[in-house]
Coordinates of N, CA and C in Angstrom, one line a residue:
X24 N 55.9 82.4 25.2 CA 56.1 83.2 24.0 C 55.5 84.6 24.2
X25 N 56.3 85.7 23.8 CA 55.8 87.0 24.0 C 54.7 87.3 22.9
X26 N 53.9 88.3 23.2 CA 52.8 88.7 22.2 C 53.4 89.0 20.9
X27 N 54.5 89.8 20.9 CA 55.1 90.2 19.6 C 55.7 89.0 18.8
X28 N 56.2 88.0 19.6 CA 56.6 86.8 18.9 C 55.5 86.1 18.1
X29 N 54.3 86.0 18.7 CA 53.2 85.4 18.0 C 52.8 86.2 16.7
X30 N 52.9 87.6 16.8 CA 52.6 88.4 15.7 C 53.6 88.2 14.6
X31 N 54.8 88.1 14.9 CA 55.9 87.9 13.9 C 55.7 86.6 13.2
X32 N 55.4 85.5 14.0 CA 55.1 84.2 13.4 C 54.0 84.3 12.4
X33 N 52.9 85.0 12.8 CA 51.8 85.1 11.9 C 52.1 85.9 10.6
X34 N 53.0 86.9 10.7 CA 53.4 87.7 9.6 C 54.2 86.8 8.7
X35 N 55.1 86.0 9.2 CA 56.0 85.2 8.4 C 55.1 84.1 7.7
X36 N 54.1 83.6 8.4 CA 53.2 82.6 7.8 C 52.5 83.2 6.6
X37 N 52.0 84.5 6.7 CA 51.3 85.1 5.6 C 52.3 85.2 4.4
X38 N 53.5 85.6 4.7 CA 54.5 85.7 3.6 C 54.8 84.4 2.9
X39 N 54.9 83.4 3.7 CA 55.1 82.0 3.2 C 54.0 81.5 2.3
X40 N 52.8 81.8 2.7 CA 51.6 81.3 2.0 C 51.2 82.2 0.8
X41 N 51.3 83.5 1.0 CA 50.8 84.4 0.0 C 51.8 85.3 -0.7
X42 N 53.0 85.3 -0.2 CA 54.1 86.1 -0.8 C 54.1 87.5 -0.1
X43 N 55.2 88.2 -0.2 CA 55.3 89.5 0.4 C 54.5 90.5 -0.4
X44 N 54.1 90.2 -1.6 CA 53.2 91.1 -2.4 C 51.9 91.2 -1.7
X45 N 51.5 90.3 -0.8 CA 50.2 90.4 -0.2 C 50.2 91.4 1.0
X46 N 51.3 91.9 1.4 CA 51.4 92.8 2.5 C 51.3 94.3 2.0
X47 N 50.8 95.1 2.8 CA 50.8 96.6 2.6 C 52.2 97.1 2.8
X48 N 52.4 98.3 2.3 CA 53.8 98.9 2.5 C 54.3 99.0 3.9
X49 N 53.4 99.4 4.8 CA 53.8 99.5 6.2 C 54.1 98.1 6.8
X50 N 53.4 97.1 6.3 CA 53.7 95.7 6.8 C 55.0 95.2 6.3
X51 N 55.3 95.5 5.0 CA 56.6 95.2 4.4 C 57.8 95.8 5.3
X52 N 57.6 97.1 5.5 CA 58.7 97.7 6.3 C 58.7 97.2 7.7
X53 N 57.6 96.9 8.3 CA 57.5 96.3 9.7 C 58.3 95.0 9.7
X54 N 58.1 94.2 8.6 CA 58.7 92.8 8.5 C 60.2 93.0 8.3
X55 N 60.6 93.9 7.5 CA 62.1 94.1 7.3 C 62.8 94.6 8.6
X56 N 62.1 95.3 9.4 CA 62.7 95.8 10.6 C 62.9 94.7 11.6
X57 N 62.3 93.6 11.4 CA 62.5 92.4 12.3 C 64.0 92.1 12.4
X58 N 64.7 92.3 11.2 CA 66.1 91.9 11.1 C 67.0 92.8 12.1
X59 N 66.6 94.0 12.4 CA 67.4 94.8 13.2 C 66.8 95.2 14.6
X60 N 65.5 94.8 14.8 CA 64.8 95.1 16.0 C 64.3 93.8 16.6
X61 N 65.1 93.1 17.4 CA 64.7 91.9 18.0 C 63.6 92.1 19.1
X62 N 62.6 91.2 19.1 CA 61.6 91.1 20.2 C 61.0 92.5 20.6
X63 N 60.6 93.2 19.6 CA 59.9 94.5 19.9 C 58.9 94.8 18.7
X64 N 57.8 95.4 19.1 CA 56.8 95.7 18.1 C 57.4 96.8 17.1
X65 N 57.4 96.5 15.8 CA 57.9 97.4 14.8 C 56.8 98.1 14.0
X66 N 55.6 97.8 14.3 CA 54.5 98.3 13.5 C 54.4 99.9 13.6
X67 N 54.4 100.4 14.8 CA 54.3 101.8 15.0 C 55.5 102.6 14.3
X68 N 56.7 102.0 14.5 CA 57.9 102.6 13.9 C 57.8 102.6 12.4
X69 N 57.3 101.5 11.8 CA 57.2 101.4 10.3 C 56.2 102.5 9.8
X70 N 55.1 102.7 10.5 CA 54.2 103.8 10.1 C 54.9 105.1 10.2
X71 N 55.6 105.3 11.3 CA 56.3 106.6 11.5 C 57.3 106.9 10.3
X72 N 58.1 105.9 10.0 CA 59.1 106.1 8.9 C 58.4 106.3 7.5
X73 N 57.3 105.6 7.3 CA 56.6 105.7 6.0 C 55.9 107.1 5.9
X74 N 55.4 107.5 7.0 CA 54.7 108.9 7.0 C 55.7 110.0 6.8
X75 N 57.0 109.8 7.3 CA 58.0 110.8 7.1 C 58.4 110.9 5.7
X76 N 58.5 109.8 4.9 CA 59.1 109.8 3.6 C 58.1 109.6 2.5
X77 N 57.0 109.0 2.8 CA 55.9 108.9 1.8 C 55.8 107.5 1.0
X78 N 56.9 106.8 0.9 CA 56.8 105.5 0.2 C 58.1 104.7 0.5
X79 N 58.0 103.4 0.2 CA 59.1 102.5 0.5 C 60.3 102.9 -0.3
X80 N 60.1 103.2 -1.5 CA 61.3 103.5 -2.4 C 62.0 104.8 -1.8
X81 N 61.2 105.7 -1.4 CA 61.9 106.9 -0.8 C 62.5 106.7 0.5
X82 N 62.0 105.7 1.3 CA 62.7 105.3 2.5 C 64.1 104.7 2.2
X83 N 64.1 103.8 1.2 CA 65.3 103.1 0.9 C 66.3 104.0 0.2
X84 N 65.9 105.1 -0.4 CA 66.8 106.1 -1.1 C 67.4 107.1 -0.1
X85 N 66.9 107.1 1.1 CA 67.4 108.2 2.0 C 68.9 107.9 2.5
X86 N 69.7 108.9 2.7 CA 71.0 108.8 3.3 C 70.9 108.4 4.8
X87 N 71.9 107.8 5.3 CA 71.9 107.3 6.7 C 71.6 108.4 7.6
X88 N 72.2 109.5 7.4 CA 72.0 110.7 8.3 C 70.6 111.1 8.4
X89 N 69.9 111.1 7.2 CA 68.5 111.6 7.2 C 67.6 110.6 7.9
X90 N 67.8 109.3 7.7 CA 67.0 108.3 8.4 C 67.2 108.4 9.9
X91 N 68.3 108.7 10.4 CA 68.6 108.8 11.8 C 67.8 109.9 12.5
X92 N 67.4 110.9 11.7 CA 66.6 112.0 12.2 C 65.2 111.6 12.6
X93 N 64.7 110.5 12.2 CA 63.4 110.0 12.5 C 63.5 109.4 13.9
X94 N 62.6 109.8 14.8 CA 62.5 109.3 16.1 C 62.4 107.7 16.2
X95 N 63.3 107.1 16.9 CA 63.3 105.6 17.0 C 64.2 104.9 16.0
X96 N 64.8 105.6 15.1 CA 65.6 105.0 14.1 C 67.1 105.1 14.6
X97 N 67.7 103.9 14.8 CA 69.1 103.9 15.3 C 70.0 103.9 14.1
X98 N 71.3 104.0 14.4 CA 72.3 103.9 13.3 C 72.3 102.6 12.5
X99 N 72.2 101.5 13.3 CA 72.2 100.2 12.6 C 70.9 100.0 11.7
X100 N 69.8 100.6 12.2 CA 68.6 100.5 11.4 C 68.7 101.3 10.2
X101 N 69.2 102.5 10.3 CA 69.4 103.4 9.2 C 70.3 102.8 8.1
X102 N 71.4 102.2 8.6 CA 72.4 101.6 7.7 C 71.7 100.4 6.9
X103 N 70.9 99.6 7.6 CA 70.2 98.5 7.0 C 69.2 99.0 5.9
X104 N 68.4 100.0 6.3 CA 67.4 100.5 5.3 C 68.1 101.1 4.1
X105 N 69.2 101.9 4.4 CA 69.9 102.5 3.3 C 70.5 101.5 2.3
X106 N 70.9 100.3 2.8 CA 71.6 99.4 2.0 C 70.6 98.6 1.0
X107 N 69.3 98.6 1.3 CA 68.4 97.7 0.6 C 68.3 98.0 -0.9
X108 N 68.3 99.3 -1.3 CA 68.3 99.6 -2.8 C 69.5 99.1 -3.5
X109 N 70.7 99.3 -2.8 CA 72.0 98.8 -3.4 C 72.0 97.3 -3.5
X110 N 71.5 96.6 -2.5 CA 71.4 95.2 -2.6 C 70.6 94.7 -3.7
X111 N 69.4 95.4 -3.9 CA 68.5 95.1 -5.0 C 69.2 95.3 -6.4
X112 N 69.9 96.4 -6.5 CA 70.6 96.7 -7.8 C 71.7 95.6 -8.0
X113 N 72.4 95.2 -7.0 CA 73.5 94.2 -7.2 C 72.8 92.9 -7.6
X114 N 71.7 92.5 -7.0 CA 71.0 91.3 -7.4 C 70.7 91.3 -8.9
X115 N 70.1 92.3 -9.3 CA 69.7 92.4 -10.8 C 71.0 92.5 -11.7
X116 N 72.0 93.2 -11.2 CA 73.2 93.3 -12.0 C 73.9 92.0 -12.2
X117 N 73.8 91.1 -11.2 CA 74.4 89.8 -11.3 C 73.6 88.7 -12.1
X118 N 72.3 89.0 -12.3 CA 71.4 88.1 -12.9 C 71.4 88.2 -14.4
X119 N 72.5 87.8 -15.0 CA 72.7 88.0 -16.4 C 72.8 86.7 -17.2
X120 N 72.9 85.6 -16.5 CA 73.1 84.4 -17.3 C 71.9 84.1 -18.1
X121 N 72.1 83.7 -19.3 CA 71.0 83.4 -20.3 C 70.0 84.5 -20.5
X122 N 70.5 85.7 -20.4 CA 69.7 86.9 -20.6 C 69.9 87.3 -22.1
X123 N 68.8 87.6 -22.8 CA 68.9 88.0 -24.2 C 68.4 89.5 -24.2
X124 N 69.2 90.3 -25.0 CA 68.9 91.7 -25.0 C 68.4 92.2 -26.4
X125 N 67.9 91.2 -27.2 CA 67.5 91.6 -28.6 C 66.0 92.0 -28.6
X126 N 65.5 92.5 -27.5 CA 64.2 93.1 -27.6 C 64.1 94.1 -26.4
X127 N 63.2 95.1 -26.6 CA 63.2 96.2 -25.6 C 62.7 95.7 -24.2
X128 N 61.7 94.8 -24.2 CA 61.2 94.3 -22.9 C 62.3 93.7 -22.1
X129 N 63.1 92.9 -22.7 CA 64.2 92.2 -22.0 C 65.2 93.2 -21.4
X130 N 65.5 94.2 -22.2 CA 66.4 95.2 -21.7 C 65.9 96.0 -20.5
X131 N 64.6 96.3 -20.6 CA 64.0 97.0 -19.5 C 63.9 96.2 -18.3
X132 N 63.5 94.9 -18.4 CA 63.5 94.0 -17.3 C 64.8 93.9 -16.6
X133 N 65.9 93.9 -17.3 CA 67.2 93.8 -16.8 C 67.7 95.1 -16.1
X134 N 67.4 96.3 -16.8 CA 68.0 97.5 -16.5 C 67.2 98.4 -15.6
X135 N 65.9 98.3 -15.7 CA 65.1 99.2 -14.8 C 65.4 99.1 -13.3
X136 N 65.4 97.9 -12.8 CA 65.7 97.8 -11.3 C 67.1 98.4 -11.0
X137 N 68.0 98.4 -11.9 CA 69.4 98.9 -11.7 C 69.4 100.4 -11.8
X138 N 68.7 101.0 -12.8 CA 68.9 102.4 -13.2 C 67.9 103.3 -12.6
X139 N 66.7 102.9 -12.3 CA 65.6 103.9 -12.1 C 65.8 104.6 -10.7
X140 N 66.5 104.0 -9.8 CA 66.6 104.6 -8.5 C 68.0 105.3 -8.2
X141 N 68.8 105.3 -9.2 CA 70.2 105.9 -9.1 C 70.1 107.4 -8.8
X142 N 70.8 107.9 -7.8 CA 70.7 109.3 -7.5 C 71.5 110.2 -8.5
X143 N 72.4 109.6 -9.3 CA 73.2 110.4 -10.2 C 73.1 109.7 -11.6
X144 N 73.4 110.5 -12.6 CA 73.3 109.9 -14.0 C 74.4 109.0 -14.2
X145 N 74.1 107.8 -14.8 CA 75.1 106.8 -15.1 C 74.9 106.3 -16.6
X146 N 75.9 105.9 -17.2 CA 75.8 105.4 -18.6 C 76.3 103.9 -18.5
X147 N 75.4 103.0 -18.9 CA 75.8 101.6 -19.0 C 75.7 101.1 -20.4
X148 N 76.5 100.0 -20.7 CA 76.6 99.5 -22.0 C 76.3 98.0 -21.9
X149 N 75.4 97.5 -22.8 CA 75.1 96.1 -22.8 C 75.8 95.5 -24.1
X150 N 76.5 94.4 -24.0 CA 77.2 93.8 -25.1 C 76.5 92.4 -25.3
X151 N 76.2 92.2 -26.6 CA 75.5 90.9 -26.9 C 76.2 90.2 -28.1
X152 N 76.0 88.9 -28.1 CA 76.6 88.1 -29.3 C 75.6 88.2 -30.5
X153 N 75.9 87.4 -31.5 CA 75.1 87.5 -32.7 C 73.7 87.1 -32.5
X154 N 73.4 86.2 -31.5 CA 72.1 85.8 -31.2 C 71.3 86.7 -30.2
X155 N 72.0 87.8 -29.8 CA 71.4 88.7 -28.8 C 71.6 88.3 -27.4
X156 N 72.4 87.2 -27.1 CA 72.6 86.9 -25.7 C 73.6 87.8 -25.1
X157 N 73.3 88.2 -23.8 CA 74.1 89.2 -23.1 C 75.5 88.6 -22.8
X158 N 76.5 89.3 -23.2 CA 77.9 88.9 -22.9 C 78.4 89.6 -21.7
X159 N 78.1 90.9 -21.6 CA 78.7 91.7 -20.5 C 77.9 93.0 -20.3
X160 N 77.8 93.5 -19.1 CA 77.3 94.8 -18.8 C 78.5 95.7 -18.3
X161 N 78.7 96.8 -18.9 CA 79.8 97.7 -18.5 C 79.2 99.0 -18.1
X162 N 79.7 99.5 -16.9 CA 79.4 100.8 -16.4 C 80.4 101.8 -17.0
X163 N 80.0 102.6 -17.9 CA 80.9 103.5 -18.6 C 81.3 104.7 -17.8
X164 N 80.3 105.3 -17.2 CA 80.5 106.5 -16.4 C 79.5 106.8 -15.4
X165 N 79.9 107.4 -14.3 CA 79.0 107.9 -13.3 C 79.2 109.4 -13.1
X166 N 78.2 110.2 -13.4 CA 78.3 111.6 -13.5 C 77.8 112.3 -12.2
X167 N 77.6 113.6 -12.3 CA 77.0 114.3 -11.3 C 75.5 114.1 -11.4
X168 N 74.7 114.9 -10.6 CA 73.2 114.6 -10.5 C 72.5 114.5 -11.8
X169 N 72.8 115.4 -12.7 CA 72.1 115.4 -14.0 C 73.0 115.4 -15.2
X170 N 74.2 114.9 -15.1 CA 75.1 115.0 -16.2 C 76.2 113.9 -16.1
X171 N 76.4 113.3 -17.3 CA 77.4 112.3 -17.4 C 78.1 112.4 -18.7
X172 N 79.2 111.8 -18.9 CA 79.9 111.9 -20.2 C 80.3 110.6 -20.7
X173 N 80.4 110.5 -22.0 CA 80.6 109.2 -22.6 C 81.5 109.4 -23.9
X174 N 82.5 108.5 -24.1 CA 83.4 108.6 -25.2 C 83.1 107.5 -26.2
X175 N 82.8 107.9 -27.4 CA 82.4 107.0 -28.5 C 83.6 106.0 -28.8
X176 N 84.8 106.5 -28.8 CA 85.9 105.7 -29.1 C 86.1 104.6 -28.0
X177 N 85.8 105.0 -26.7 CA 85.9 104.0 -25.6 C 84.9 102.9 -25.8
X178 N 83.7 103.2 -26.2 CA 82.6 102.3 -26.4 C 83.0 101.3 -27.5
X179 N 83.4 101.9 -28.6 CA 83.8 101.0 -29.8 C 85.0 100.1 -29.4
X180 N 85.9 100.6 -28.6 CA 87.0 99.7 -28.2 C 86.6 98.6 -27.3
X181 N 85.7 98.9 -26.3 CA 85.1 97.8 -25.5 C 84.4 96.8 -26.2
X182 N 83.6 97.2 -27.2 CA 82.8 96.3 -28.0 C 83.7 95.4 -28.8
X183 N 84.8 95.9 -29.4 CA 85.7 95.1 -30.2 C 86.5 94.1 -29.3
X184 N 87.0 94.6 -28.2 CA 87.7 93.7 -27.3 C 86.9 92.6 -26.7
X185 N 85.6 92.8 -26.6 CA 84.7 91.7 -26.1 C 84.1 90.9 -27.2
X186 N 84.5 91.2 -28.5 CA 83.9 90.5 -29.7 C 82.4 90.6 -29.7
X187 N 81.8 91.7 -29.3 CA 80.4 91.9 -29.3 C 79.8 92.1 -30.7
X188 N 78.7 91.5 -31.0 CA 78.0 91.8 -32.3 C 76.9 92.8 -32.1
X189 N 76.4 93.0 -30.9 CA 75.3 93.9 -30.6 C 75.7 94.8 -29.4
X190 N 75.3 96.1 -29.5 CA 75.6 97.1 -28.4 C 74.3 97.8 -28.1
X191 N 74.0 98.0 -26.9 CA 72.9 98.8 -26.4 C 73.4 99.7 -25.4
X192 N 73.1 101.0 -25.5 CA 73.5 102.0 -24.5 C 72.2 102.3 -23.6
X193 N 72.5 102.4 -22.3 CA 71.4 102.7 -21.4 C 71.9 103.7 -20.4
X194 N 71.1 104.8 -20.2 CA 71.4 105.7 -19.1 C 70.2 106.2 -18.5
X195 N 70.3 106.8 -17.3 CA 69.2 107.2 -16.5 C 69.1 108.7 -16.5
X196 N 68.0 109.3 -16.2 CA 67.7 110.7 -16.0 C 67.1 110.9 -14.6
X197 N 68.0 111.2 -13.6 CA 67.4 111.4 -12.3 C 66.4 112.5 -12.2
X198 N 66.3 113.4 -13.2 CA 65.3 114.5 -13.2 C 63.9 113.9 -13.5
X199 N 63.8 112.7 -13.9 CA 62.5 112.0 -14.2 C 62.0 112.5 -15.6
X200 N 62.7 113.3 -16.3 CA 62.3 113.7 -17.7 C 63.1 112.8 -18.6
X201 N 62.4 111.9 -19.3 CA 63.1 111.0 -20.2 C 63.3 111.6 -21.6
X202 N 63.0 112.8 -21.9 CA 63.2 113.4 -23.2 C 64.7 113.5 -23.4
X203 N 65.2 113.0 -24.6 CA 66.6 113.0 -24.9 C 67.2 114.5 -25.0
X204 N 68.3 114.7 -24.4 CA 69.0 116.0 -24.5 C 69.7 116.1 -25.9
X205 N 70.2 117.3 -26.2 CA 70.9 117.4 -27.5 C 72.2 116.5 -27.4
X206 N 72.8 116.5 -26.3 CA 74.0 115.6 -26.1 C 73.6 114.1 -26.3
X207 N 72.4 113.7 -25.8 CA 72.0 112.3 -26.0 C 71.8 112.0 -27.5
X208 N 71.2 113.0 -28.2 CA 71.0 112.8 -29.7 C 72.3 112.7 -30.4
X209 N 73.2 113.6 -30.1 CA 74.5 113.6 -30.8 C 75.3 112.3 -30.5
X210 N 75.3 111.9 -29.2 CA 76.0 110.6 -28.9 C 75.4 109.5 -29.6
X211 N 74.1 109.4 -29.7 CA 73.4 108.3 -30.4 C 73.8 108.3 -31.9
X212 N 73.8 109.4 -32.5 CA 74.2 109.5 -33.9 C 75.6 109.1 -34.1
X213 N 76.5 109.6 -33.3 CA 77.9 109.3 -33.5 C 78.2 107.8 -33.2
X214 N 77.5 107.3 -32.2 CA 77.7 105.9 -31.9 C 77.2 104.9 -33.0
X215 N 76.0 105.3 -33.5 CA 75.4 104.5 -34.6 C 76.4 104.4 -35.8
X216 N 76.9 105.6 -36.2 CA 77.7 105.7 -37.4 C 79.0 104.9 -37.2
X217 N 79.6 105.1 -36.0 CA 80.9 104.5 -35.7 C 80.8 102.9 -35.6
X218 N 79.8 102.4 -34.9 CA 79.7 101.0 -34.7 C 79.2 100.3 -36.1
X219 N 78.4 101.0 -36.8 CA 78.0 100.5 -38.1 C 79.2 100.3 -39.0
X220 N 80.1 101.2 -39.0 CA 81.3 101.1 -39.9 C 82.2 100.0 -39.4
X221 N 82.1 99.6 -38.1 CA 82.9 98.5 -37.6 C 82.2 97.2 -37.7
X222 N 81.0 97.2 -38.3 CA 80.2 95.9 -38.4 C 79.5 95.5 -37.2
X223 N 79.3 96.4 -36.2 CA 78.6 96.1 -35.0 C 77.2 96.7 -35.0
X224 N 76.2 95.9 -34.6 CA 74.8 96.4 -34.6 C 74.5 97.2 -33.4
X225 N 74.3 98.5 -33.6 CA 73.9 99.3 -32.4 C 72.4 99.2 -32.3
X226 N 71.9 98.4 -31.4 CA 70.5 98.0 -31.3 C 69.6 99.2 -30.8
X227 N 70.1 99.9 -29.7 CA 69.2 100.9 -29.2 C 70.0 101.7 -28.2
X228 N 69.4 102.9 -27.9 CA 69.8 103.8 -26.8 C 68.6 104.0 -26.0
X229 N 68.6 103.6 -24.7 CA 67.4 103.7 -23.9 C 67.7 104.6 -22.7
X230 N 66.8 105.5 -22.4 CA 66.8 106.4 -21.3 C 65.8 106.0 -20.3
X231 N 66.2 105.8 -19.0 CA 65.3 105.3 -18.0 C 65.2 106.3 -16.8
X232 N 63.9 106.4 -16.4 CA 63.7 107.2 -15.2 C 62.5 106.5 -14.4
X233 N 62.3 107.0 -13.2 CA 61.1 106.4 -12.4 C 59.8 106.6 -13.2
X234 N 59.7 107.7 -13.9 CA 58.5 108.0 -14.6 C 58.2 107.3 -15.9
X235 N 59.2 106.7 -16.4 CA 59.0 106.0 -17.7 C 60.4 105.7 -18.4
X236 N 60.3 105.6 -19.7 CA 61.6 105.4 -20.5 C 61.4 106.0 -21.9
X237 N 62.6 106.1 -22.5 CA 62.6 106.5 -23.9 C 63.5 105.6 -24.7
X238 N 63.0 105.1 -25.8 CA 63.8 104.2 -26.7 C 64.0 104.9 -28.0
X239 N 65.2 105.1 -28.4 CA 65.5 105.7 -29.8 C 65.0 104.7 -30.9
X240 N 65.1 103.4 -30.6 CA 64.6 102.5 -31.6 C 63.1 102.4 -31.7
X241 N 62.5 102.4 -30.5 CA 61.0 102.3 -30.5 C 60.3 103.5 -31.2
X242 N 60.9 104.6 -31.0 CA 60.4 105.8 -31.6 C 60.7 106.0 -33.1
X243 N 61.5 105.1 -33.6 CA 61.9 105.1 -35.0 C 63.1 106.0 -35.4
X244 N 63.6 106.7 -34.3 CA 64.7 107.7 -34.6 C 66.0 107.0 -34.9
X245 N 66.2 105.8 -34.3 CA 67.4 105.1 -34.6 C 67.4 104.6 -36.1
X246 N 66.3 104.0 -36.5 CA 66.3 103.5 -37.8 C 66.4 104.6 -38.9
X247 N 66.0 105.8 -38.5 CA 66.0 106.9 -39.5 C 67.5 107.3 -39.8
X248 N 68.4 106.9 -39.0 CA 69.8 107.3 -39.2 C 70.3 106.7 -40.5
X249 N 69.8 105.6 -40.9 CA 70.2 104.9 -42.1 C 69.9 105.8 -43.4
X250 N 69.0 106.8 -43.2 CA 68.5 107.7 -44.2 C 69.1 109.1 -44.1
X251 N 70.1 109.2 -43.1 CA 70.7 110.5 -42.9 C 70.5 111.0 -41.5
X252 N 70.9 112.2 -41.2 CA 70.8 112.8 -39.9 C 69.4 112.9 -39.4
X253 N 69.1 112.5 -38.2 CA 67.8 112.6 -37.7 C 67.6 113.9 -36.8
X254 N 66.4 114.3 -36.7 CA 66.0 115.4 -35.7 C 64.8 114.9 -34.9
X255 N 64.8 115.4 -33.7 CA 63.6 115.0 -32.8 C 62.5 116.0 -33.1
X256 N 61.6 115.6 -33.9 CA 60.5 116.5 -34.4 C 59.4 116.5 -33.3
X257 N 58.7 117.6 -33.3 CA 57.6 117.7 -32.4 C 56.6 116.6 -32.6
X258 N 56.2 115.9 -31.5 CA 55.2 114.8 -31.6 C 55.9 113.5 -31.7
X259 N 57.2 113.4 -32.0 CA 57.9 112.2 -32.1 C 58.3 111.6 -30.7
X260 N 58.5 112.5 -29.7 CA 58.9 112.1 -28.4 C 57.7 111.9 -27.5
X261 N 57.7 110.8 -26.8 CA 56.7 110.5 -25.8 C 57.2 109.8 -24.6
X262 N 56.6 110.1 -23.5 CA 57.0 109.4 -22.2 C 56.2 108.2 -22.2
X263 N 56.9 107.0 -22.2 CA 56.2 105.7 -22.2 C 56.1 105.3 -20.7
X264 N 54.9 105.2 -20.2 CA 54.8 104.8 -18.8 C 55.0 103.3 -18.6
X265 N 55.5 102.9 -17.4 CA 55.7 101.5 -17.1 C 54.4 100.9 -16.9

């Protein structure tokens, strides 16, 4: 048995006994590289890649071409690392059986892994039944880096066709500033009024970024619509950290 084989066996044993959470970031990357680097020490390369980009999440967010510029990173390795964040998002996007969306924590648990690392702004829609159980998640639009567009009529039509009782809108801000824009405010108001007239409960509009999130419901802005047009007053907006 080669020296590196013994090291890999010990690493796998640590993960089996204590979980991957027990590893440092460079060890996690070292372990992941086993899949594309057979019978070779990956410790030094893992350190090199992490030093280049600063964190695991930034490594996984890099385009293939940028990863290949790091000494020792092959095309296959770059392709593998680049695919990890997309695989994670697909995992969470499929994990919707028996998910209830009638509280903020449940929505964040479902949507944060999907939304917070997206490079461009996207608008997603969660449809729930009368008990709050998730019926369907719909990707409404994928925009440019800091801008996306959404049609209130389209949202209402999707909700009606799927016989949804509850609707939640979720979108991301790649800029990491979760403060709602004027367009975010206008969309929220129009959607609330439209769905209410149709007898559909518009539960929340949530903005997600790596730095935190903003919930129209949690801040009280959504509830204030029942008393008329709302405004984002100074002091009402806050960045809620994860």
